[in-house]
Coordinates of C-alpha atoms in Angstrom, one line a residue:
Chain A
M1 CA 125.1 102.3 84.7
G2 CA 128.8 102.9 83.4
A3 CA 130.2 99.4 84.5
V4 CA 134.0 99.4 84.5
T5 CA 135.6 96.1 83.1
V6 CA 138.7 94.7 84.6
E7 CA 140.3 95.1 81.5
E8 CA 139.6 99.1 81.6
W9 CA 141.0 99.0 85.0
I10 CA 144.2 97.2 84.1
N11 CA 144.9 99.5 81.1
L12 CA 144.1 102.7 83.4
F13 CA 146.7 101.5 85.8
K14 CA 149.0 100.8 83.4
A15 CA 148.6 104.3 81.7
V16 CA 149.6 105.9 85.0
G17 CA 152.5 103.9 84.9
L18 CA 151.8 100.8 87.2
S19 CA 153.6 97.7 86.3
D20 CA 152.1 94.0 86.6
E21 CA 154.3 93.7 89.8
D22 CA 153.0 97.0 91.2
M23 CA 149.4 95.5 90.7
K24 CA 150.0 92.4 92.4
K25 CA 151.7 94.3 95.2
W26 CA 148.6 96.5 95.5
H27 CA 146.1 93.6 95.5
R28 CA 148.3 92.1 98.4
L29 CA 148.2 95.3 100.2
F30 CA 144.5 95.6 99.7
E31 CA 143.7 92.0 100.8
D32 CA 145.9 92.6 104.0
R33 CA 144.5 95.9 105.0
N34 CA 140.9 95.6 103.8
P35 CA 139.8 92.1 102.9
E36 CA 136.0 93.0 102.8
G37 CA 136.9 96.2 100.7
H38 CA 139.1 94.3 98.3
L39 CA 136.3 91.9 97.9
S40 CA 133.8 94.4 97.2
F41 CA 135.9 96.3 94.8
L42 CA 136.6 92.9 92.7
K43 CA 132.9 92.3 92.8
W44 CA 132.3 95.8 91.5
L45 CA 134.7 95.1 88.8
G46 CA 132.3 92.3 87.9
L47 CA 135.0 89.5 88.1
P48 CA 133.8 85.9 88.4
A49 CA 134.1 84.0 91.7
E50 CA 137.3 82.1 90.6
K51 CA 139.1 85.4 89.6
I52 CA 138.2 86.8 92.7
E53 CA 139.7 84.2 94.7
E54 CA 142.9 84.4 92.4
A55 CA 143.3 88.1 92.9
R56 CA 142.5 87.7 96.7
S57 CA 145.4 85.2 97.1
L58 CA 148.3 86.6 95.1
Chain B
M1 CA 54.7 105.2 86.9
Y2 CA 57.6 102.9 86.4
T3 CA 58.1 99.1 87.4
I4 CA 61.1 97.9 88.8
S5 CA 62.4 96.4 85.7
Q6 CA 62.1 99.6 83.8
L7 CA 64.1 101.4 86.8
A8 CA 66.8 98.6 86.4
R9 CA 67.2 99.1 82.7
M10 CA 67.2 103.1 82.9
F11 CA 70.1 102.9 85.5
H12 CA 71.9 99.6 84.7
L13 CA 71.2 98.1 87.9
S14 CA 69.9 94.6 88.8
R15 CA 66.5 94.1 89.9
S16 CA 67.9 92.6 93.3
T17 CA 69.6 95.6 93.8
I18 CA 66.6 97.7 93.7
L19 CA 64.6 95.2 95.8
Y20 CA 67.6 95.7 98.2
Y21 CA 67.3 99.3 98.4
D22 CA 63.6 99.0 99.3
S23 CA 64.5 96.7 102.2
I24 CA 66.8 98.8 103.7
G25 CA 64.5 101.7 103.2
L26 CA 66.5 103.7 100.8
L27 CA 64.1 103.7 98.0
K28 CA 60.5 102.6 98.6
P29 CA 58.1 102.1 95.9
D30 CA 55.3 104.6 95.7
E31 CA 52.6 102.2 95.0
R32 CA 51.7 98.7 94.4
T33 CA 49.7 97.2 91.7
N34 CA 46.9 94.7 92.5
K35 CA 49.3 91.9 91.7
N36 CA 51.4 93.4 94.6
Y37 CA 54.2 94.5 92.0
R38 CA 56.2 97.7 92.9
L39 CA 55.4 101.0 91.1
Y40 CA 57.5 104.1 91.3
Q41 CA 56.7 107.7 90.5
P42 CA 59.1 110.2 88.6
R43 CA 60.2 111.7 92.0
S44 CA 61.6 108.2 93.0
V45 CA 63.3 108.1 89.7
K46 CA 65.1 111.3 90.5
K47 CA 65.8 109.8 93.9
L48 CA 67.3 106.6 92.4
E49 CA 69.6 108.9 89.9
M50 CA 70.8 110.7 93.2
I51 CA 71.4 107.5 95.0
C52 CA 73.7 106.4 91.9
E53 CA 75.5 109.5 91.7
L54 CA 76.4 109.4 95.3
R55 CA 77.0 105.6 95.1
N56 CA 79.8 106.7 92.4
T57 CA 81.4 109.0 94.8
G58 CA 82.3 105.8 97.0
L59 CA 79.8 106.7 99.9
S60 CA 78.2 103.8 101.9
L61 CA 74.7 102.9 101.5
K62 CA 74.2 104.1 105.1
S63 CA 75.9 107.6 104.4
I64 CA 73.5 107.7 101.2
K65 CA 70.6 107.0 103.3
Q66 CA 71.4 109.8 105.8
I67 CA 72.2 112.1 103.1
I68 CA 69.0 112.1 101.0
S69 CA 66.7 112.3 103.9
N70 CA 68.6 115.3 105.1
R71 CA 68.8 118.9 104.1
K72 CA 71.1 120.1 101.4
A73 CA 73.4 121.7 103.8
E74 CA 74.0 118.3 105.3
K75 CA 74.5 116.8 102.0
D76 CA 77.4 119.1 101.1
S77 CA 79.1 118.4 104.4
A78 CA 78.9 114.7 103.8
L79 CA 80.4 115.1 100.3
Q80 CA 83.1 117.4 101.6
E81 CA 84.1 114.8 104.4
R82 CA 84.1 112.2 101.6
L83 CA 86.3 114.5 99.4
H84 CA 88.8 114.9 102.3
A85 CA 88.9 111.2 102.8
I86 CA 89.4 110.6 98.9
N87 CA 92.3 113.2 99.1
Q88 CA 94.1 111.4 102.1
E89 CA 93.8 108.2 100.2
I90 CA 95.5 109.6 97.2
N91 CA 98.3 111.1 99.5
T92 CA 99.0 108.0 101.0
L93 CA 99.0 106.3 97.6
R94 CA 101.2 108.8 96.2
K95 CA 103.8 108.2 99.1
Q96 CA 103.6 104.7 98.4
Q97 CA 104.2 105.2 94.6
Q98 CA 107.3 107.5 95.4
V99 CA 108.9 104.6 97.7
I100 CA 108.5 102.2 95.1
V101 CA 109.8 104.4 92.4
S102 CA 112.9 104.9 94.6
M103 CA 113.3 101.4 95.4
L104 CA 113.4 100.3 91.7
Q105 CA 115.9 103.1 90.9
R106 CA 118.2 102.0 93.8
K107 CA 121.4 100.7 92.3
D108 CA 122.3 97.3 92.9
P109 CA 123.8 97.4 96.4
A110 CA 126.5 94.6 95.3
R111 CA 127.8 97.5 93.2
N112 CA 128.6 99.8 96.1
M113 CA 132.2 99.5 97.7
R114 CA 130.9 100.0 101.1
Y115 CA 134.0 99.1 102.7
V116 CA 136.5 101.2 100.8
S117 CA 136.5 105.0 101.8
R118 CA 138.0 107.5 99.6
E119 CA 140.9 108.1 101.9
Q120 CA 141.7 104.4 101.8
W121 CA 141.6 104.3 98.2
V122 CA 144.1 107.4 98.1
K123 CA 146.3 105.6 100.6
F124 CA 146.3 102.3 98.7
L125 CA 147.3 104.0 95.3
R126 CA 149.9 105.8 96.9
T127 CA 151.4 102.7 98.4
A128 CA 151.1 101.2 95.2
G129 CA 153.6 103.9 93.9
L130 CA 151.2 106.7 92.6
D131 CA 152.2 110.3 93.8
D132 CA 150.0 113.4 93.5
K133 CA 150.6 113.7 89.9
G134 CA 149.9 109.9 89.4
L135 CA 146.7 110.2 90.9
Y136 CA 145.7 113.2 88.9
K137 CA 146.8 111.3 85.9
L138 CA 144.7 108.5 86.9
H139 CA 141.4 110.6 87.0
V140 CA 142.2 112.3 83.7
T141 CA 143.0 108.8 81.9
F142 CA 139.8 107.5 83.7
E143 CA 137.7 110.4 82.5
T144 CA 138.8 110.1 79.0
S145 CA 138.7 106.5 78.4
S146 CA 135.4 106.1 80.5
P147 CA 133.4 108.9 81.6
E148 CA 130.8 106.9 82.7
G149 CA 132.8 104.5 84.6
H150 CA 134.6 107.2 86.3
Q151 CA 131.3 108.6 87.6
D152 CA 130.3 105.0 88.7
F153 CA 133.4 104.4 90.4
L154 CA 133.3 107.8 92.3
E155 CA 129.8 107.1 93.2
S156 CA 130.7 103.7 94.5
I157 CA 133.1 105.1 97.0
G158 CA 130.5 107.3 98.3
L159 CA 131.6 110.7 97.3
S160 CA 128.6 113.5 97.1
E161 CA 127.3 114.8 93.7
K162 CA 129.2 117.9 94.0
E163 CA 132.5 116.2 94.9
I164 CA 132.0 114.1 92.0
K165 CA 131.5 116.9 89.6
Q166 CA 134.5 119.0 91.1
I167 CA 136.9 115.7 90.3
R168 CA 135.3 115.2 86.9
D169 CA 135.6 119.0 85.9
A170 CA 139.0 118.8 87.0
S171 CA 139.8 115.8 85.1
K172 CA 138.5 117.2 82.1
E173 CA 140.6 120.2 82.3
G174 CA 143.5 117.8 82.1
L175 CA 142.6 116.5 78.9
P176 CA 145.2 117.1 76.3
P177 CA 144.6 120.3 74.5
E178 CA 143.1 120.0 71.2
K179 CA 145.8 120.4 68.3
T180 CA 146.2 123.9 67.0

């Protein structure tokens, strides 16, 4: 199983030119449009519960 | 002539088993001594050998009793019936085995992003500011930095094997060419 870490994901987004602010916006959009999907993505990345809360309340 | 103890030793059976065979009429002694001990002739030894053999096929004592009192044709058909039953049991077990194997191989359901479709991913990424070129670059970068992660991600959003292969192949083509 090729688990992707959150660091890898952030590097990926940075590599394609997304800024920290873009990523925050993206989390907000994700949470707004599809909260369950956002949660399942964060779980898929293997984030601990408190980090998941953080990303969902940006 | 053989005593019950000799038969028991010969076929690794207990005396009580042979006594039981007598009580159900499966294997009767041929004679009795003056002290009323059971005695068996060689043909009974042969019969017991047959009984043991049939017992090893899993047939019940009741069926065995029927078989050895019948002609060969009937014995064969009883054996064929038993063989058929065994084959069916094997098939049932094999199916159960396959179900178990696939249950064990199934990925942890928590790792599936059931709620996010491919279309939604594309939409979200576009909203975050990625255009077609950006999306393509994302795949290329993902494939370069973590091929396994790329595969895992594409699986988790529900793409078919074929679609995943297409995307990954295209991503590989986008890798920076080797320096010449």
